[in-house]
Coordinates of C-alpha atoms in Angstrom, one line a residue:
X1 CA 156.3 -29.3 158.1
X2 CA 157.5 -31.1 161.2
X3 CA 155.4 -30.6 164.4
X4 CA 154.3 -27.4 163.3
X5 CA 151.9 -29.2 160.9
X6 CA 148.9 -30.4 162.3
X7 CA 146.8 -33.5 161.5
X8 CA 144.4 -33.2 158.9
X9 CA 140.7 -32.4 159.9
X10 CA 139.7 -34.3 156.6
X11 CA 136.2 -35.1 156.8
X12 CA 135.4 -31.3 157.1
X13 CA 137.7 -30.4 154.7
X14 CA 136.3 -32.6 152.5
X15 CA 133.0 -31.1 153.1
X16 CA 134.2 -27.1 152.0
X17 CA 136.1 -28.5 148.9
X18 CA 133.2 -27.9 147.3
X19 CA 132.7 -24.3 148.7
X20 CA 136.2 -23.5 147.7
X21 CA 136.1 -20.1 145.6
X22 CA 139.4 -19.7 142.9
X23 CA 139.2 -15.7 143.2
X24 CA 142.1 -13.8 144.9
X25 CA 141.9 -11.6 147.5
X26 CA 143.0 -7.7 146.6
X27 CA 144.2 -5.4 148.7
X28 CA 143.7 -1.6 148.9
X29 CA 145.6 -1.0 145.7
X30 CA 144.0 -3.6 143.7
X31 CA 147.1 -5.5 144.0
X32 CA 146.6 -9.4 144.2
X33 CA 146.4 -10.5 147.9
X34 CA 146.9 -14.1 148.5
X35 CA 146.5 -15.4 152.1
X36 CA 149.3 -18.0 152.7
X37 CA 149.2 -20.5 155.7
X38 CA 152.5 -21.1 157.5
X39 CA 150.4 -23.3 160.3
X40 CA 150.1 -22.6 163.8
X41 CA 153.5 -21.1 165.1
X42 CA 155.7 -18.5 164.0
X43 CA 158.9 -19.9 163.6
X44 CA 161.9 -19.2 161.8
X45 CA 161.6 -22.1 159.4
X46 CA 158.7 -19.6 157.8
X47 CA 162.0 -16.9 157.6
X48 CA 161.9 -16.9 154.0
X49 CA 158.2 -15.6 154.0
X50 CA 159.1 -13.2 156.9
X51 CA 161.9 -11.8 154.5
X52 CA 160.2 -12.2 150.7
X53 CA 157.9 -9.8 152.3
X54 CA 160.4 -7.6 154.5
X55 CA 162.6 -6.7 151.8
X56 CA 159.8 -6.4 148.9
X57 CA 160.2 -9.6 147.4
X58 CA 156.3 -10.2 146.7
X59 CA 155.4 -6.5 145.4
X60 CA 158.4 -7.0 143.0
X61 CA 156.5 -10.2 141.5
X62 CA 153.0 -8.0 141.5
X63 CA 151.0 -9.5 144.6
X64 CA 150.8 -8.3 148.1
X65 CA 149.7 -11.9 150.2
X66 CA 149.1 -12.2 153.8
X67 CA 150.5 -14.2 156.1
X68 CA 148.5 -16.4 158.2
X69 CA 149.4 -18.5 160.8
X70 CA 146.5 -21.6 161.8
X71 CA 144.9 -22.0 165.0
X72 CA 145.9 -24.9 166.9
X73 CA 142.7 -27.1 166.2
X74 CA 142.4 -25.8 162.7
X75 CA 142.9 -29.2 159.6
X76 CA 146.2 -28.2 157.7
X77 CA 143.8 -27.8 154.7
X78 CA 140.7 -26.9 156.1
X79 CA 141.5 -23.3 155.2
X80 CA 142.9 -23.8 151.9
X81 CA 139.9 -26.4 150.1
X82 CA 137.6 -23.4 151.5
X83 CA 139.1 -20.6 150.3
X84 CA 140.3 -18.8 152.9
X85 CA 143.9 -19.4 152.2
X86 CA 145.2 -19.7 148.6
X87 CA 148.2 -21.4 149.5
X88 CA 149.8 -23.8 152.4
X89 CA 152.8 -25.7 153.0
X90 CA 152.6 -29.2 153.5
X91 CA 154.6 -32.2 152.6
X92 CA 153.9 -33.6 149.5
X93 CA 153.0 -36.7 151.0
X94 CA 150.3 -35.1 153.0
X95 CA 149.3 -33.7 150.2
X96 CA 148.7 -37.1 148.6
X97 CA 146.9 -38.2 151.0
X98 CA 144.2 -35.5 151.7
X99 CA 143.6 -35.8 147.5
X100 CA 142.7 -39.4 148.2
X101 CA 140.5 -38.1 150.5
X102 CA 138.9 -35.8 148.1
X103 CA 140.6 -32.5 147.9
X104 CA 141.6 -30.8 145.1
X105 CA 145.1 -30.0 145.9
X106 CA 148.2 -29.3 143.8
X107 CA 152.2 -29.3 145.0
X108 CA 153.6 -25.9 143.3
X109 CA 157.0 -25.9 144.4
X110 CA 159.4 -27.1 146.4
X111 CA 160.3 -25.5 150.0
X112 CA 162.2 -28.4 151.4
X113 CA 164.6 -30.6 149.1
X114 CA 165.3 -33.1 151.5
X115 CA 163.1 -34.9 154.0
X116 CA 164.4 -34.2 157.4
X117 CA 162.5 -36.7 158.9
X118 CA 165.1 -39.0 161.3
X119 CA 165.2 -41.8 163.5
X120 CA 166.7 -40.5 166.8
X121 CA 168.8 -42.2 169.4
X122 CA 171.2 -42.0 172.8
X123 CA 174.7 -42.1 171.5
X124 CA 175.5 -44.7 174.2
X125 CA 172.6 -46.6 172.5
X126 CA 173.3 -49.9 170.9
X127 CA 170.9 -49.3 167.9
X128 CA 173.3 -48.5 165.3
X129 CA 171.2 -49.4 162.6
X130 CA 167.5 -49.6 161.6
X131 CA 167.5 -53.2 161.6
X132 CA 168.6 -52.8 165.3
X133 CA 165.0 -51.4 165.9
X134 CA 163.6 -54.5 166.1
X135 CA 162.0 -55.3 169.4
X136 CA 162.2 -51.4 170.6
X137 CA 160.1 -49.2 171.3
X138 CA 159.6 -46.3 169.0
X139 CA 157.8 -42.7 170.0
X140 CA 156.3 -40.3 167.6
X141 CA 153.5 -38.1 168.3
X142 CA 151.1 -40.6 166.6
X143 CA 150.4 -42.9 163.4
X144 CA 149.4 -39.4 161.3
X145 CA 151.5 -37.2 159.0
X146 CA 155.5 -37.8 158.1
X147 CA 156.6 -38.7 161.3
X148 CA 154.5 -41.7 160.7
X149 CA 154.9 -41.8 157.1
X150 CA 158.5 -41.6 158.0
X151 CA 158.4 -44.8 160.5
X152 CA 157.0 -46.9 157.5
X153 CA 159.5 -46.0 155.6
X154 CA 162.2 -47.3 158.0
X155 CA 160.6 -50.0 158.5
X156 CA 160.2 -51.2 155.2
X157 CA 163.8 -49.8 154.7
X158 CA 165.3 -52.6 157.7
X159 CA 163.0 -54.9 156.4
X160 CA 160.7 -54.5 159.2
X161 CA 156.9 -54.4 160.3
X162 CA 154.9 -52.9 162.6
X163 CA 154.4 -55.8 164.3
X164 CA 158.4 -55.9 165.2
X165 CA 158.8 -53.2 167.4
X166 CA 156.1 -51.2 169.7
X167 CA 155.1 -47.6 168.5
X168 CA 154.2 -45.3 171.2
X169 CA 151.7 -42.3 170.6
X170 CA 153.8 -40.0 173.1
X171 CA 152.7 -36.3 171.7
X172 CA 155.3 -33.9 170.8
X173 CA 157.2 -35.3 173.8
X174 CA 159.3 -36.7 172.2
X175 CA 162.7 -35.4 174.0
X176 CA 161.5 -36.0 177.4
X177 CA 160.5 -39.5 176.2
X178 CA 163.5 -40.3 175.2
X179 CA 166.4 -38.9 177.4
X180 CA 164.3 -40.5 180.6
X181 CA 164.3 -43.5 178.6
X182 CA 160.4 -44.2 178.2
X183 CA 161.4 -45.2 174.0
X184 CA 164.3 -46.3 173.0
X185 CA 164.1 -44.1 170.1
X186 CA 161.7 -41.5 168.7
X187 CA 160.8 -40.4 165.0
X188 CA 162.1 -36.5 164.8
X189 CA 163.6 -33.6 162.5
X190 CA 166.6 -33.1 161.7
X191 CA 166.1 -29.0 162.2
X192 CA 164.1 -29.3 165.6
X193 CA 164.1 -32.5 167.9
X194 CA 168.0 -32.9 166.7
X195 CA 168.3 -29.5 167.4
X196 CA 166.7 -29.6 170.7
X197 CA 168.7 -32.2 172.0
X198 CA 171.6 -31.0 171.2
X199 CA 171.1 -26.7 172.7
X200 CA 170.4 -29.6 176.1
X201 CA 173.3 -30.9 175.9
X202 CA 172.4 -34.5 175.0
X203 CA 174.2 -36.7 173.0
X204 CA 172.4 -38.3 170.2
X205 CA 172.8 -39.6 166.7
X206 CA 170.3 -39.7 163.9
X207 CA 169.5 -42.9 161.7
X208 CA 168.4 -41.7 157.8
X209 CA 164.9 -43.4 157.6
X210 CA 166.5 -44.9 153.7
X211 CA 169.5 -46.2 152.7
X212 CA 168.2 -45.3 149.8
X213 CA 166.6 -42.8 147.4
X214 CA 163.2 -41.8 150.3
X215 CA 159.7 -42.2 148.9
X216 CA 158.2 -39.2 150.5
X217 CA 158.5 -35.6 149.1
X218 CA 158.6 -32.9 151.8
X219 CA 157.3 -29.8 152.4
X220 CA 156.0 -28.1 149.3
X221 CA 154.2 -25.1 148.7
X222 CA 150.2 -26.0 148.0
X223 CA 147.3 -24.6 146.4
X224 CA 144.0 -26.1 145.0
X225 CA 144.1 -27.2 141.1
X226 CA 141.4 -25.0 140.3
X227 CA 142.8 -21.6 142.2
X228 CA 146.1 -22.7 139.8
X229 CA 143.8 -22.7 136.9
X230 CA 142.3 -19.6 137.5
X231 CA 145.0 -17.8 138.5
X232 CA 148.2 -19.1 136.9
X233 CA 150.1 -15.4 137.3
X234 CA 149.4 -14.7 140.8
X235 CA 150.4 -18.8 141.7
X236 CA 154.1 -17.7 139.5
X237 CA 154.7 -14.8 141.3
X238 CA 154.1 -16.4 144.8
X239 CA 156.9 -19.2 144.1
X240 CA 159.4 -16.8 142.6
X241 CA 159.3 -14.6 145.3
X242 CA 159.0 -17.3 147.8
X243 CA 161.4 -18.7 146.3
X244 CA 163.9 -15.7 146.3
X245 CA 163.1 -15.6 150.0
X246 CA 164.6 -18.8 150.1
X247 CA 167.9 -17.5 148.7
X248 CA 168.2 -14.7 150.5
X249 CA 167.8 -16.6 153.9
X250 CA 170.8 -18.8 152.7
X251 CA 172.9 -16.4 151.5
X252 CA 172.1 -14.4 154.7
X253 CA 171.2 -16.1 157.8
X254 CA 171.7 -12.9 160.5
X255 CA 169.7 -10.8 158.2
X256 CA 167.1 -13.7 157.9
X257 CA 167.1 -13.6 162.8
X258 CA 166.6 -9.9 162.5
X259 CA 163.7 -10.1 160.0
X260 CA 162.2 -13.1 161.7
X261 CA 162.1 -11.4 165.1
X262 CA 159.9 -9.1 163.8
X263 CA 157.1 -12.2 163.4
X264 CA 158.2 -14.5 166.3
X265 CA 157.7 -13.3 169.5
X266 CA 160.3 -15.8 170.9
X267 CA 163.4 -14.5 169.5
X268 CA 162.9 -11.4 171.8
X269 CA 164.7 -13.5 174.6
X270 CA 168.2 -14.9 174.4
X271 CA 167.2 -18.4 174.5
X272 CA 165.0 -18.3 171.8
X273 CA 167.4 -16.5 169.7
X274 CA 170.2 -19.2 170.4
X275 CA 167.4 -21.6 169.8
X276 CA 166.5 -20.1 166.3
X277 CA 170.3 -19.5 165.2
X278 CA 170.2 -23.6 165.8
X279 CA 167.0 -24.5 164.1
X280 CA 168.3 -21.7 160.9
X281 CA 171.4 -23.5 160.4
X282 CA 170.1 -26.8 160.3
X283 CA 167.3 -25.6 158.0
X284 CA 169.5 -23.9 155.5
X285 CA 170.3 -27.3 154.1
X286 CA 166.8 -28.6 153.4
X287 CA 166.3 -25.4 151.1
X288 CA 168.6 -26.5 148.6
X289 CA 170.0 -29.4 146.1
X290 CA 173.0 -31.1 146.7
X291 CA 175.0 -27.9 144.4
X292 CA 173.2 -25.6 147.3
X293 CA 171.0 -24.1 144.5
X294 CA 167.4 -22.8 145.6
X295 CA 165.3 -24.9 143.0
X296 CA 161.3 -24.7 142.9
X297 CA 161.4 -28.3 140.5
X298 CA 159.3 -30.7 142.0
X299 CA 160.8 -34.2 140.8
X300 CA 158.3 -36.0 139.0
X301 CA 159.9 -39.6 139.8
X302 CA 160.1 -38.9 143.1
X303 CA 156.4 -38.3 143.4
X304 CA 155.3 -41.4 141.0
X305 CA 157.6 -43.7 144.0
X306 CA 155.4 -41.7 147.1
X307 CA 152.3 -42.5 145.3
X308 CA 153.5 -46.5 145.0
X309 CA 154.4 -46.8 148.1
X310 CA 151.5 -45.2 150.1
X311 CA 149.0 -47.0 147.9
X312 CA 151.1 -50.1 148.9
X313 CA 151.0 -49.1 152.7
X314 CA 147.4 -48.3 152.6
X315 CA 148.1 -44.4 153.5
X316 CA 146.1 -43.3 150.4
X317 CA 142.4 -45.0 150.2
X318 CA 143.7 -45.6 146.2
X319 CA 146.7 -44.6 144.1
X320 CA 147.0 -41.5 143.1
X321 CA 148.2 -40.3 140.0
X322 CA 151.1 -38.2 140.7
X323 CA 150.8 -36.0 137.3
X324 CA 147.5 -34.5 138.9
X325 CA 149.2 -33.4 142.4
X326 CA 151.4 -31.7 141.4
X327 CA 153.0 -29.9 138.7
X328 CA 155.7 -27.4 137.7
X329 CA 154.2 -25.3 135.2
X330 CA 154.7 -22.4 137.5
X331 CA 157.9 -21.5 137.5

């Protein structure tokens, strides 16, 4: 999930798939205890965690999990495929391609509904559309994960290649590339680079990567297909109280600050509170459908056009059959 997510560490997560043990955790009660992996910063995009376990959410569906938040050089699955987590969120696209690579992932549910994934520009700039791209320069923090899986896709979208514009591996610097005019646009999120720009006080405007319908899926909740086979109860009782997490965030954003100070340290201060009332706010659409429901249905065409089109950009070492990624037996 945006720059939270690291790049995977595949070739030795590849190496613990096979070490990967489908048991779950108990705690002191003998209650079911999961570990979940929100990657490497607390943040308040992880609120409805912070509050599905606050206000009960999880002991109400029968497991206790834990929390866990990845080192900064840890793989994004590297805990999961060796069974030290039991669950991750990752894009679904991520998730596709760490399967080619081996793993034996499997998409749960849905956390995001829409990919927040942008093209970001000065307003004074005269790219007003993706075509416009051509012959720019483009930052992203590099050719990995959705922000590159993103690019491709507007590309593609503007009828574009690679080879028409200049990609520049700039980091997660991607706000101080672009307001001192090093890119002429960079590859952000719509609930953290947009946001960042604007708590500066910088104009910009965002560029959807599609005109149309996106081939990506984003962030979804993840577990291994065995850990799902062996443990289909615990894997329905962490969505639905994930998933009323999710709907009590929406329906209660100030409750969700109060909660989520409790896990980041940051909203202690009054710029990291004004900071996370931003990033909430423009997270609270990503949660939900176009009716502003909270929905865990992952949408099966949706995945069968990601796995076209990264077999077609060479993201995936082989298409992969979406049926076996994911599923939504679960709910």
């Amino acid at each position: 999930m945006n720059r939270l997510i690291l790049t995977l560490v595949a070739t030795l997560a590849v190496a613990l798939t096979g070490c990967a043990s489908p048991t779950t955790p108990t705690n002191s009660t003998g209650m079911p205890a999961p570990t979940i992996g929100l990657t490497y910063i607390p943040n308040v995009q992880f609120s409805p965690f912070y509050v599905a376990e606050t206000e009960g959410a999880y002991t109400k569906a029968g497991v206790k999990p834990v929390l866990r938040h990845h080192g900064t050089s840890e793989g994004l699955f590297t805990a999961l495929v060796s069974g030290n987590e039991q669950f991750v969120v990752a894009g679904g696209d991520e998730v596709l391609q760490a399967r080619s690579q081996g793993m034996d992932l499997l998409a749960v549910a849905a956390y995001y509904r829409t990919y927040p994934v942008e093209l970001i520009v000065p307003e004074a700039s005269a790219i007003k559309s993706l075509a416009d791209l051509k012959g720019k320069t483009i930052g992203l923090p590099g050719k990995y994960g959705e922000s590159w899986f993103a690019l491709l896709v507007a590309l593609g979208s503007a009828g574009l290649t690679e080879a028409d514009v200049t990609v520049a591996e700039i980091g997660y610097t991607q706000v101080a590339a672009l307001t001192t005019g090093k890119v002429d646009a960079i590859v952000g999120f719509s609930n953290n680079d947009a946001v960042q720009f604007a708590l500066a006080g910088t104009a910009v405007r965002g560029l959807p990567i599609s005109s149309g319908t996106v081939p990506l899926v984003p962030t979804t909740l993840v577990t291994t297909t065995s850990y799902a086979k062996a443990n289909p109860e615990v894997v329905k009782a962490v969505v639905a109280a994930t998933m009323a997490g999710i709907s009590s965030v929406v329906a209660d954003q100030a409750n969700a600050m109060k909660v989520s100070a409790n896990y980041v340290p940051d909203l202690t201060t009054a710029a990291g509170a004004k900071a996370a009332e931003a990033t909430l706010a423009a997270t609270v659409p990503l949660w939900t459908t176009a009716d502003g429901l909270v929905d865990p249905t992952l949408d099966s065409g949706q995945w069968v056009a990601m796995a076209d089109f990264m077999a077609q950009q060479k993201l995936t070492t082989s298409r992969q059959d979406p049926n076996l990624a994911m599923s939504n037996a679960f709910h």
